[in-house]
Amino acid sequence: MSLMLMAVQSLNGLQLGILLFLIAAGLTLVFGVMDFINLAHGVQYMAGAYFAVTAWLLTGNFMIAVILALAASLAFGLLLQWLVFRHLMGRDHLDQVLATFGVILTLNEAARMIWGPSPLSLPIPEALSGSIVLMPGLLYPVYRIGIIAAGLAVALLLWLLIARTRVGMLVRAGATHAPIVAALGINIDRLFAMVFGFGAMLAGFAGMMAAPILAVEPSMGDNLLILAFVVIVIGGIGSVRGAFLAALIIGFVDTMGRSFATDLMKLFLSPSAANDVGPALASMLIYILMAVVLFFRPAGLFPARGT
Amino acid sequence: MKKFGVGALAFAAALGIAAGSAAADDLKIGMMLTLSGPAASLGKHVQDGFMLGLKEADGKFGGVATEVIVADDELKPDVAVSKARELAESDKVQIVVGTVFSNVMMAVAKPLSDAGVVVISPNAGPAPLAGQGCSATYFNTAWQNDNNHEVMGQYAESKGFKKVILMAPNYQAGKDSMAGFKRYYKGEVADEIFTQLGQLDFSAELARIAAAKPDAVFTFMPGGMGVNLVKQYSQAGLTGTIPFLSAFTVDETTLPATKDDAVGMFAGSQWAPNLDNAANKAFVEAFRAAYGYEPSLYASQGYDTAKLIDAAVKASGGKLDKDSLVKALETASFDSTRGSFKFNTNHFPIQDFYLVKAVKNDAGAYVTEAVEKVFTDHGDAYAEQCKM
């Protein structure tokens, strides 16, 4: 377990954390601001990836494809909001879970019918196609640095939007005192629709950024959705800052577990037992972390202000 | 309630008569495949291959009018069992062609065999059904599950690799894969990496591999996981330095997604589009023309299954009772896309296996290509335990 490997794995942990943050940011925003459990966030992530692939096939240019796909993700989010989600506002969480779960099933099969069951791919854009040597024999794609940069940019943008703009102020006020904001003459439904559309766009953006390194296939968002929920529960529901820090912690813990748990177990156990226990422990690590956090800080590590 | 019961009985009786009269002369085949969900592409390949075979027989296997009833098992054993009962009892099929996945097969094999239905698996070949749990009415036209992993183990051994890292998802099939590899590879296993099922990012594992500098990596990473791994392995620049040996990871179902990233990677398979025999050439061409995409080993298995049934029904002279069908299937001879093909004592294939490599062909499509024969007339490790 050399120092070099340790450093490389730290970088990998950071990058996984950033990817998780990209996905969790929209989820925590919608959940925290509108008190709406949107299980369909994962399929919005999938839709973003498919939109990008389709736009890329049409235009052949990564940047244009991302811009088109962002617009499509936004429109798609607003459409879902108009068709399904606005009817669920203020309803019981169980109703929301049931309805949005139905949306997952429907859209996953729809994606399979439209784009086929086989995985698709989006090539890495030319400008980011290089790689740097991380350690002897191991390259690190520049594109992954691009993902880290994009994640940091989204974090900064969200902070500016929420903390420094008038819309952000209204969103914060609407989250806690919706009737009063409405009484002041603000169209609260439109405000929430906007937040929702923005959340969908963030999910779609995460899908686009992940598409060149992951398989674009139906149900690709389902596994990630669980991780995203772990992130926002640990971070404190509704807190973008919490989601950012929790995503980094989870990315780091998960990567370190996968890298070193088996070797660590070999110090105490026979090699074959370590091979059984190590991977099992590594895959449970983040859930154990979540349980511990929930026990000591039920509201999460960094609860949103005002809630 | 009582009224409903009587009505249902009458209805069932009517159905029974209708189905019974149809079964007297027609061949009814139930196809049970996974056709929805993330793993649907394998089922689609099998189905398309099989339907192409049926079309080439003008919809009549062995000259007998054939009806195919397609059922989607949704990769859920409980759903599969109820649909299997339906196929056997109300549709009265003589043959079920299925399944794609072994856990589904383990759930439906017994109910179907109890109902007197002949099962021909175009893919799933679990060890229990090849060994002590083998059955006269169960056939497999693909391979025993361990075979393609054994191919890679034998190849690694014959290349003289001294140090290999194995990587597979942490579930039963992943562990079976490593066991199959190690049955023929006798060198050092430097590390066994178990990943999470459905894992997306492999950076941590790739860094471990790069640090250990093995002679080769062997992996079994089906579906989307495999696509992720292949892309990331190539993006990490490992393809050129550490050979990537795999089973059920690099094939025509995943190549459209991995494209150039997979080129140069190896897999074990009983089939490849470039196998040099007339049946295969005709199949690959007809498949491309009919469906507009490249056939995979799964498609070839579906097609061979159709050809097998065609030959068997012809040999039995159109007799469709269970015993005549089993006898005809055991000895049926057909032109397999694989060249040589015959059934072992446990109704699993004895066939050749190849090292295949992902390439970009002249037409710009990404396909596999057989580069070396690894096993000749290879059976499986469980046949001895089968007492039929």
XYZ file of C-alpha atoms in Angstrom:
695
model
C 0.000 0.000 0.000
C 2.298 2.694 -1.251
C 1.892 6.401 -0.654
C 1.491 6.857 -4.403
C -1.479 4.483 -4.538
C -2.972 6.263 -1.536
C -2.725 9.616 -3.343
C -4.242 8.210 -6.536
C -7.115 6.680 -4.601
C -7.751 9.997 -2.827
C -8.099 11.674 -6.205
C -10.470 8.892 -7.320
C -12.505 9.418 -4.182
C -12.737 13.142 -4.836
C -13.885 12.530 -8.370
C -16.560 9.987 -7.388
C -17.747 12.449 -4.753
C -18.076 15.230 -7.315
C -20.033 12.960 -9.643
C -22.365 12.064 -6.769
C -22.776 15.741 -5.920
C -23.806 16.559 -9.482
C -26.612 14.034 -9.149
C -27.606 14.826 -5.570
C -27.687 18.634 -5.981
C -30.943 18.707 -7.942
C -32.513 16.091 -5.694
C -31.774 17.934 -2.473
C -32.967 21.218 -3.967
C -36.367 19.816 -4.947
C -36.722 17.789 -1.765
C -35.607 20.593 0.533
C -37.358 23.518 -1.104
C -40.633 21.898 -2.100
C -40.794 19.031 0.426
C -41.288 16.754 -2.549
C -39.767 13.263 -2.760
C -38.873 12.810 -6.382
C -37.801 9.234 -7.040
C -37.912 10.082 -10.745
C -34.722 12.127 -10.348
C -32.772 9.089 -11.531
C -34.696 8.834 -14.795
C -34.173 12.546 -15.388
C -30.468 11.795 -15.092
C -30.929 8.981 -17.627
C -32.940 11.262 -19.925
C -30.141 13.849 -19.878
C -27.648 11.217 -21.000
C -29.924 9.974 -23.788
C -30.679 13.523 -24.953
C -26.950 14.218 -25.155
C -26.289 11.044 -27.165
C -29.138 11.854 -29.553
C -28.038 15.474 -29.954
C -24.477 14.331 -30.523
C -25.598 11.901 -33.231
C -27.429 14.781 -34.921
C -24.762 17.469 -34.607
C -21.474 15.651 -34.025
C -20.334 18.386 -31.647
C -20.053 17.746 -27.912
C -20.597 21.334 -26.768
C -23.654 21.865 -28.967
C -24.973 18.470 -27.882
C -24.664 19.440 -24.218
C -26.425 22.764 -24.780
C -29.267 21.112 -26.720
C -29.545 18.362 -24.126
C -29.673 20.929 -21.307
C -32.573 22.646 -23.020
C -34.276 19.310 -23.611
C -33.753 18.282 -19.965
C -35.283 21.538 -18.777
C -38.264 21.162 -21.091
C -38.647 17.534 -20.083
C -38.575 18.450 -16.384
C -41.207 21.144 -16.878
C -43.358 18.719 -18.849
C -43.165 16.114 -16.069
C -43.954 18.812 -13.513
C -46.985 19.907 -15.508
C -48.202 16.393 -16.269
C -47.577 14.618 -12.983
C -45.781 16.376 -10.190
C -47.888 19.535 -9.711
C -50.797 17.303 -8.797
C -48.716 15.792 -5.994
C -47.649 19.011 -4.302
C -48.626 19.085 -0.648
C -49.803 15.485 -0.755
C -48.562 12.747 1.524
C -44.969 11.593 0.948
C -46.240 8.071 0.286
C -48.374 9.321 -2.622
C -45.343 11.082 -4.057
C -43.171 7.987 -3.702
C -45.782 5.810 -5.389
C -46.435 8.191 -8.250
C -42.795 8.981 -8.963
C -41.930 5.281 -8.751
C -44.530 4.755 -11.456
C -42.786 7.421 -13.501
C -39.498 5.491 -13.151
C -41.026 2.261 -14.466
C -42.784 4.010 -17.333
C -39.813 6.087 -18.465
C -37.279 3.260 -18.164
C -39.377 1.119 -20.482
C -40.027 4.102 -22.748
C -36.265 4.637 -23.062
C -35.877 0.966 -23.932
C -38.532 1.253 -26.622
C -37.130 4.453 -28.127
C -33.384 3.810 -27.939
C -33.321 0.014 -27.653
C -32.115 -2.192 -24.800
C -28.404 -2.153 -25.724
C -26.182 0.424 -24.029
C -25.195 3.492 -26.061
C -22.197 5.728 -25.672
C -21.099 9.306 -25.979
C -17.477 9.811 -27.029
C -15.177 12.013 -24.993
C -14.927 15.459 -26.636
C -11.778 16.020 -28.676
C -10.511 18.870 -26.485
C -10.617 16.746 -23.332
C -9.514 13.451 -24.867
C -5.951 13.501 -23.575
C -4.701 11.955 -20.402
C -1.983 12.535 -17.834
C 0.258 9.945 -16.231
C -0.851 9.484 -12.661
C 1.537 6.732 -11.669
C 3.627 4.301 -13.700
C 1.267 2.438 -16.036
C -1.855 4.364 -15.058
C -3.285 7.249 -17.032
C -5.836 9.709 -15.780
C -8.183 10.993 -18.500
C -8.322 14.774 -18.728
C -12.069 14.384 -19.108
C -12.306 13.295 -15.482
C -10.622 16.529 -14.460
C -13.312 18.194 -16.574
C -15.967 16.446 -14.466
C -14.352 17.721 -11.284
C -14.268 21.243 -12.698
C -17.897 21.018 -13.817
C -18.942 19.800 -10.381
C -17.149 22.627 -8.631
C -18.688 25.126 -11.067
C -22.189 23.786 -10.377
C -21.566 24.021 -6.635
C -20.443 27.640 -6.967
C -23.327 28.557 -9.269
C -25.874 27.035 -6.919
C -24.431 28.867 -3.939
C -24.511 32.174 -5.828
C -28.056 31.573 -7.049
C -29.472 30.629 -3.686
C -27.539 32.925 -1.410
C -26.979 35.995 -3.584
C -29.918 36.494 -5.951
C -33.492 37.657 -5.585
C -34.842 34.391 -7.023
C -32.745 32.499 -4.514
C -34.166 34.597 -1.716
C -37.725 33.868 -2.874
C -36.939 30.172 -3.104
C -35.555 30.155 0.420
C -38.560 32.094 1.710
C -40.990 29.897 -0.234
C -39.478 26.782 1.291
C -40.363 27.785 4.819
C -43.217 30.296 4.455
C -44.999 29.530 1.186
C -48.373 31.158 2.082
C -46.721 34.435 3.125
C -44.609 34.610 -0.029
C -47.785 33.998 -2.038
C -49.598 36.715 -0.082
C -46.838 39.153 -1.069
C -47.878 38.726 -4.676
C -45.343 36.118 -5.809
C -46.678 33.313 -8.004
C -45.485 30.456 -5.815
C -46.547 27.712 -8.238
C -44.479 29.243 -10.989
C -41.556 29.636 -8.631
C -41.741 25.969 -7.664
C -42.097 24.889 -11.276
C -38.923 26.829 -11.983
C -37.055 25.139 -9.142
C -38.270 21.817 -10.395
C -37.208 22.502 -13.964
C -33.808 23.610 -12.715
C -33.491 20.444 -10.629
C -34.322 18.334 -13.664
C -31.719 20.229 -15.665
C -29.082 19.528 -13.005
C -29.963 15.825 -13.085
C -29.745 15.853 -16.872
C -26.403 17.658 -16.734
C -25.046 14.952 -14.423
C -26.196 12.340 -16.950
C -24.447 14.151 -19.800
C -21.200 14.516 -17.902
C -21.261 10.842 -16.882
C -22.191 9.545 -20.358
C -18.625 9.408 -21.787
C -17.329 7.276 -18.901
C -20.446 5.229 -18.114
C -22.866 3.127 -20.137
C -25.947 4.980 -21.361
C -28.727 2.436 -20.907
C -32.283 2.146 -19.583
C -32.400 2.107 -15.776
C -28.928 3.652 -15.553
C -30.221 6.096 -12.945
C -31.707 3.546 -10.557
C -28.524 2.605 -8.706
C -27.396 6.195 -8.574
C -30.692 7.320 -7.103
C -30.039 5.258 -3.977
C -26.569 6.753 -3.619
C -27.987 10.233 -4.158
C -30.477 9.678 -1.356
C -27.695 8.495 0.936
C -25.826 11.698 0.091
C -28.707 14.035 0.874
C -29.658 12.167 4.051
C -26.103 12.354 5.381
C -25.702 15.937 4.234
C -29.010 17.152 5.620
C -32.080 17.258 3.422
C -32.435 20.455 1.444
C -28.919 21.652 2.110
C -26.852 22.104 -1.027
C -23.766 22.755 1.081
C -24.505 19.558 3.021
C -24.954 17.574 -0.196
C -21.583 18.837 -1.453
C -19.678 17.854 1.658
C -21.558 14.578 2.129
C -20.907 13.603 -1.507
C -17.183 14.171 -1.014
C -17.191 12.155 2.212
C -19.077 9.279 0.587
C -16.902 9.288 -2.510
C -13.829 9.146 -0.307
C -15.124 6.486 2.105
C -16.433 4.276 -0.697
C -13.210 4.479 -2.717
C -10.993 3.819 0.291
C -13.185 0.877 1.301
C -12.978 -0.661 -2.156
C -9.230 -0.103 -2.307
C -8.060 -1.220 1.076
C -10.784 -3.129 2.958
C -9.647 -6.543 1.710
C -5.972 -5.854 2.429
C -6.905 -4.539 5.856
C -8.934 -7.653 6.627
C -5.970 -9.819 5.639
C -4.174 -8.458 8.711
C -6.745 -10.146 10.953
C -8.209 -12.984 8.889
C -7.098 -15.780 6.587
C -6.838 -14.685 2.926
C -9.979 -16.521 1.817
C -12.043 -15.167 4.703
C -10.672 -11.690 3.989
C -11.756 -12.082 0.358
C -15.294 -12.753 1.592
C -15.480 -10.133 4.310
C -13.527 -7.308 2.640
C -15.775 -6.677 -0.381
C -18.924 -7.140 1.710
C -17.673 -4.595 4.209
C -16.614 -2.195 1.448
C -20.078 -2.224 -0.093
C -21.757 -1.671 3.288
C -19.441 1.091 4.438
C -21.464 4.067 3.229
C -24.695 2.644 4.637
C -23.014 2.056 7.987
C -21.846 5.664 7.804
C -25.404 6.771 7.096
C -26.759 4.798 10.052
C -24.158 6.306 12.361
C -24.892 9.836 11.140
C -28.640 9.317 11.533
C -28.119 8.050 15.074
C -26.081 11.008 16.268
C -27.364 13.773 13.975
C -30.876 12.795 12.760
C -31.140 15.990 10.687
C -27.913 15.202 8.831
C -24.425 16.652 9.185
C -25.186 20.066 7.744
C -28.923 20.741 8.018
C -30.347 23.525 5.863
C -30.753 26.820 7.696
C -34.282 27.641 8.779
C -35.552 24.080 8.811
C -68.648 -16.676 -5.933
C -70.051 -20.067 -6.741
C -71.352 -18.874 -10.057
C -67.929 -17.505 -10.928
C -66.334 -20.831 -10.047
C -68.606 -22.747 -12.382
C -68.077 -20.220 -15.137
C -64.316 -20.410 -14.761
C -64.429 -24.182 -14.908
C -66.472 -24.177 -18.069
C -64.128 -21.620 -19.566
C -61.080 -23.680 -18.653
C -62.665 -26.780 -20.135
C -63.429 -24.953 -23.345
C -59.839 -23.728 -23.527
C -58.554 -27.218 -22.862
C -60.546 -28.647 -25.740
C -59.483 -25.872 -28.073
C -55.805 -26.197 -27.132
C -55.988 -29.984 -27.243
C -57.300 -30.038 -30.760
C -54.661 -27.586 -31.940
C -51.867 -29.570 -30.311
C -52.707 -32.710 -32.249
C -50.961 -31.572 -35.405
C -49.249 -28.215 -34.769
C -45.982 -27.497 -32.999
C -46.319 -24.949 -30.211
C -43.171 -23.414 -28.784
C -43.074 -21.122 -25.780
C -40.174 -18.638 -25.750
C -39.316 -17.445 -22.296
C -36.677 -14.734 -22.389
C -35.751 -11.611 -20.466
C -37.107 -8.913 -22.756
C -37.490 -5.921 -20.450
C -35.270 -4.201 -17.932
C -31.537 -3.493 -18.148
C -30.611 -6.993 -19.377
C -33.127 -7.048 -22.233
C -30.571 -6.888 -25.046
C -29.434 -10.499 -24.533
C -33.024 -11.712 -24.786
C -33.587 -9.659 -27.913
C -30.525 -11.166 -29.605
C -31.680 -14.695 -28.769
C -35.204 -13.971 -29.966
C -34.094 -12.367 -33.239
C -31.726 -15.249 -33.945
C -34.423 -17.824 -33.260
C -37.051 -16.028 -35.347
C -34.617 -15.802 -38.250
C -34.217 -19.581 -38.058
C -37.993 -20.030 -38.044
C -38.384 -17.678 -40.997
C -35.818 -19.665 -42.989
C -37.944 -22.760 -42.293
C -40.971 -20.877 -43.702
C -42.601 -20.881 -40.275
C -42.657 -24.688 -40.266
C -40.075 -26.579 -38.224
C -39.620 -29.947 -39.856
C -42.551 -29.170 -42.138
C -44.990 -28.833 -39.194
C -46.883 -25.577 -38.784
C -45.232 -23.836 -35.829
C -46.656 -21.282 -33.446
C -44.294 -19.341 -31.152
C -45.663 -17.769 -27.980
C -43.251 -15.220 -26.519
C -43.202 -14.602 -22.768
C -41.080 -12.014 -20.954
C -39.760 -13.386 -17.649
C -38.707 -9.863 -16.569
C -35.662 -11.511 -14.927
C -37.937 -12.376 -12.001
C -38.068 -16.076 -11.048
C -41.587 -15.783 -9.575
C -42.960 -14.130 -12.720
C -41.192 -16.785 -14.787
C -42.771 -19.661 -12.840
C -46.313 -18.388 -13.312
C -45.731 -17.706 -17.011
C -44.142 -21.140 -17.417
C -47.260 -22.759 -15.899
C -49.389 -20.753 -18.278
C -47.328 -21.907 -21.267
C -47.505 -25.533 -20.158
C -51.098 -25.712 -18.974
C -53.208 -23.301 -20.985
C -51.090 -22.870 -24.122
C -50.103 -26.564 -24.108
C -46.692 -25.961 -25.657
C -44.537 -29.023 -26.380
C -41.249 -27.110 -26.141
C -40.105 -24.100 -24.134
C -37.067 -22.266 -25.507
C -35.531 -20.302 -22.627
C -34.129 -18.808 -20.494
C -31.426 -16.160 -20.621
C -30.507 -16.178 -16.929
C -29.595 -19.104 -14.700
C -31.575 -18.020 -11.637
C -34.710 -17.930 -13.792
C -33.833 -21.317 -15.254
C -33.462 -22.873 -11.807
C -36.972 -21.655 -10.981
C -38.748 -22.943 -14.105
C -36.846 -26.144 -14.942
C -38.691 -28.338 -12.420
C -42.275 -27.121 -13.052
C -41.782 -27.440 -16.818
C -40.250 -30.890 -16.611
C -43.082 -32.011 -14.261
C -45.554 -30.801 -16.868
C -43.868 -32.929 -19.509
C -42.528 -29.987 -21.514
C -39.153 -30.222 -23.241
C -36.900 -27.304 -22.262
C -34.177 -26.101 -24.637
C -31.984 -23.433 -23.106
C -30.438 -21.062 -25.659
C -28.263 -19.464 -22.977
C -28.510 -20.314 -19.261
C -26.489 -23.418 -18.369
C -26.338 -23.663 -14.564
C -24.112 -26.321 -12.992
C -26.872 -28.200 -11.093
C -28.721 -28.957 -14.347
C -25.492 -30.174 -15.961
C -24.616 -32.453 -13.041
C -26.747 -34.326 -10.553
C -29.912 -32.427 -11.391
C -29.745 -33.171 -15.111
C -32.948 -34.215 -16.838
C -33.834 -36.051 -20.011
C -36.174 -33.228 -21.021
C -33.624 -30.435 -20.504
C -31.289 -29.503 -23.375
C -28.790 -26.680 -23.672
C -27.619 -25.299 -27.027
C -25.234 -22.668 -25.670
C -22.678 -23.833 -23.094
C -22.345 -24.827 -19.491
C -21.924 -21.562 -17.537
C -18.291 -22.279 -16.609
C -17.131 -22.924 -20.196
C -16.245 -19.440 -21.391
C -14.384 -18.707 -18.148
C -12.475 -21.977 -18.570
C -11.465 -20.840 -22.053
C -9.777 -17.761 -20.623
C -8.119 -19.806 -17.870
C -6.728 -22.248 -20.416
C -5.534 -19.378 -22.626
C -3.782 -17.642 -19.708
C -2.140 -20.951 -18.801
C -0.990 -21.677 -22.352
C 0.401 -18.147 -22.752
C 2.506 -18.777 -19.653
C 1.064 -15.902 -17.641
C 2.561 -16.078 -14.164
C 0.465 -13.532 -12.309
C -3.160 -12.728 -13.025
C -5.713 -10.532 -11.259
C -9.323 -11.730 -11.281
C -12.199 -9.298 -11.009
C -15.942 -10.019 -10.844
C -19.085 -8.728 -9.158
C -19.637 -9.993 -5.633
C -22.388 -12.569 -6.277
C -22.701 -16.253 -7.077
C -22.056 -15.991 -10.832
C -18.967 -13.866 -10.140
C -17.561 -16.500 -7.799
C -18.410 -19.290 -10.279
C -16.572 -17.319 -12.966
C -13.370 -17.208 -10.928
C -13.714 -20.924 -10.094
C -14.110 -21.735 -13.808
C -11.012 -19.688 -14.679
C -8.925 -21.329 -11.975
C -9.924 -24.839 -13.121
C -7.473 -24.430 -16.025
C -5.149 -21.630 -14.880
C -2.462 -22.933 -12.558
C -0.317 -19.802 -12.147
C -0.442 -17.276 -9.352
C -3.654 -15.356 -8.732
C -2.227 -12.070 -7.478
C -5.552 -10.714 -6.300
C -9.256 -11.453 -6.464
C -11.210 -8.210 -6.656
C -14.904 -8.444 -5.906
C -16.871 -5.380 -6.990
C -20.382 -4.332 -6.165
C -23.166 -5.521 -8.439
C -24.129 -2.572 -10.632
C -20.899 -0.695 -9.931
C -20.374 2.412 -12.048
C -16.910 3.695 -11.375
C -13.882 1.420 -11.372
C -11.123 3.972 -10.760
C -10.199 2.472 -7.394
C -9.936 -1.054 -8.805
C -7.972 0.130 -11.849
C -5.463 1.873 -9.619
C -5.029 -1.366 -7.653
C -4.447 -3.245 -10.907
C -1.940 -0.721 -12.213
C -0.049 -0.833 -8.920
C 0.117 -4.648 -8.899
C 1.353 -4.878 -12.546
C -0.051 -8.361 -13.343
C 0.595 -10.241 -16.611
C -3.132 -10.080 -17.366
C -6.522 -9.264 -15.920
C -9.439 -11.676 -16.170
C -12.920 -10.307 -15.637
C -16.562 -11.270 -15.860
C -18.596 -8.085 -15.900
C -21.903 -8.510 -17.754
C -24.079 -5.749 -19.191
C -23.704 -2.066 -18.342
C -21.070 -2.775 -15.684
C -18.877 -4.258 -18.402
C -19.374 -1.225 -20.625
C -18.285 1.032 -17.770
C -15.265 -1.132 -16.990
C -14.136 -1.442 -20.614
C -14.355 2.311 -21.214
C -12.534 3.149 -18.022
C -9.878 0.432 -18.496
C -9.100 1.827 -21.916
C -9.231 5.461 -20.781
C -6.755 4.579 -18.011
C -4.365 3.419 -20.746
C -4.196 -0.159 -19.467
C -5.350 -1.974 -22.632
C -1.947 -1.820 -24.279
C 0.073 -2.882 -21.235
C -2.062 -5.411 -19.330
C -4.056 -7.845 -21.527
C -7.784 -7.749 -20.782
C -9.268 -11.262 -20.735
C -13.001 -11.537 -20.247
C -16.146 -13.609 -20.497
C -19.603 -12.218 -21.319
C -18.204 -8.692 -21.161
C -16.944 -7.889 -24.638
C -19.427 -9.002 -27.308
C -21.752 -7.568 -29.956
C -24.316 -6.508 -27.328
C -21.850 -4.180 -25.598
C -19.542 -3.244 -28.495
C -21.953 -0.627 -29.916
C -21.449 1.245 -26.629
C -17.742 0.657 -26.062
C -16.589 0.933 -29.692
C -12.881 1.840 -29.942
C -12.390 1.477 -26.190
C -12.909 -2.289 -26.469
C -10.757 -2.864 -29.555
C -7.921 -5.219 -28.697
C -9.640 -6.766 -25.691
C -10.064 -10.546 -25.464
C -12.947 -12.823 -24.589
C -13.711 -16.515 -24.534
C -16.522 -17.703 -26.786
C -17.846 -20.690 -28.704
C -18.781 -18.472 -31.638
C -17.595 -15.446 -33.593
C -18.904 -13.922 -36.824
C -15.725 -14.864 -38.691
C -15.893 -18.623 -37.945
C -15.240 -20.133 -41.332
C -18.167 -22.351 -42.230
C -20.988 -21.988 -44.729
C -23.803 -22.027 -42.157
C -22.186 -19.202 -40.211
C -21.533 -17.044 -43.264
C -25.144 -17.384 -44.347
C -26.373 -16.675 -40.813
C -24.316 -13.512 -40.285
C -25.361 -12.102 -43.641
C -29.051 -12.949 -43.230
C -29.109 -11.601 -39.678
C -27.568 -8.268 -40.668
C -29.994 -7.927 -43.559
C -33.027 -8.787 -41.424
C -32.335 -6.710 -38.333
C -29.712 -4.120 -39.299
C -27.323 -4.836 -36.438
C -24.428 -7.199 -35.786
C -25.304 -10.665 -34.404
C -23.710 -11.759 -31.131
C -23.007 -15.205 -29.700
C -26.481 -14.996 -28.119
C -28.070 -14.462 -31.532
C -26.153 -17.446 -32.909
C -27.400 -19.564 -30.000
C -31.011 -18.599 -30.748
C -30.495 -19.393 -34.428
C -28.841 -22.745 -33.718
C -31.719 -23.627 -31.384
C -34.175 -23.047 -34.224
C -32.065 -25.165 -36.585
C -31.871 -27.923 -33.985
C -35.658 -28.051 -33.520
C -36.137 -27.971 -37.279
C -33.841 -30.969 -37.718
C -35.334 -32.863 -34.760
C -38.959 -32.505 -35.874
C -37.956 -33.589 -39.354
C -36.180 -36.651 -37.899
C -39.112 -37.608 -35.699
C -41.385 -37.552 -38.735
C -43.567 -34.871 -37.181
C -44.216 -36.830 -33.971
C -44.459 -34.261 -31.211
C -44.914 -36.317 -28.043
C -42.274 -35.860 -25.369
C -40.397 -39.131 -25.866
C -40.137 -38.831 -29.643
C -38.963 -35.219 -29.332
C -36.271 -36.026 -26.744
C -34.996 -38.932 -28.818
C -34.927 -36.835 -31.983
C -33.231 -33.875 -30.273
C -30.484 -36.070 -28.828
C -29.347 -37.245 -32.240
C -30.525 -34.470 -34.551
C -27.837 -33.280 -36.891
C -27.898 -29.742 -38.223
C -25.410 -27.293 -39.682
C -24.418 -25.278 -36.617
C -23.013 -21.777 -36.992
C -20.225 -23.074 -34.743
C -19.136 -25.828 -37.107
C -18.986 -28.868 -34.846
C -21.795 -29.392 -32.353
C -23.122 -32.450 -30.559
C -24.817 -33.185 -27.270
C -22.947 -34.657 -24.337
C -24.494 -37.321 -22.081
C -26.008 -34.526 -19.972
C -27.624 -32.781 -23.001
C -25.090 -29.951 -22.894
C -22.945 -29.226 -25.973
C -19.592 -30.688 -26.842
C -18.005 -28.033 -29.026
C -14.901 -25.985 -29.800
C -14.061 -22.794 -27.929
C -12.077 -19.818 -29.154
C -10.148 -16.823 -27.994
C -11.957 -13.899 -29.620
C -10.830 -10.308 -29.929
C -12.832 -7.121 -30.419
C -12.053 -5.461 -33.749
C -13.424 -2.817 -36.068
C -14.284 -4.562 -39.322
C -13.979 -3.251 -42.889
C -17.561 -1.993 -42.839
C -16.790 0.122 -39.760
C -18.789 -2.078 -37.387
C -17.389 -3.299 -34.078
C -17.439 -7.090 -33.850
C -15.605 -9.986 -32.262
C -13.184 -12.116 -34.231
C -11.922 -15.599 -33.410
C -8.126 -15.505 -33.321
C -7.217 -18.855 -31.801
C -8.889 -22.164 -30.991
C -8.433 -22.873 -27.285
C -10.469 -26.065 -26.738
C -11.461 -28.761 -29.221
C -14.582 -30.862 -28.545
C -14.837 -29.493 -25.035
C -17.583 -30.667 -22.682
C -18.101 -29.596 -19.110
C -16.898 -30.609 -15.665
C -20.280 -31.783 -14.415
C -21.340 -34.323 -17.066
C -19.883 -37.254 -15.091
C -22.278 -36.589 -12.222
C -25.280 -36.774 -14.529
C -27.217 -40.049 -14.286
C -30.074 -39.849 -16.712
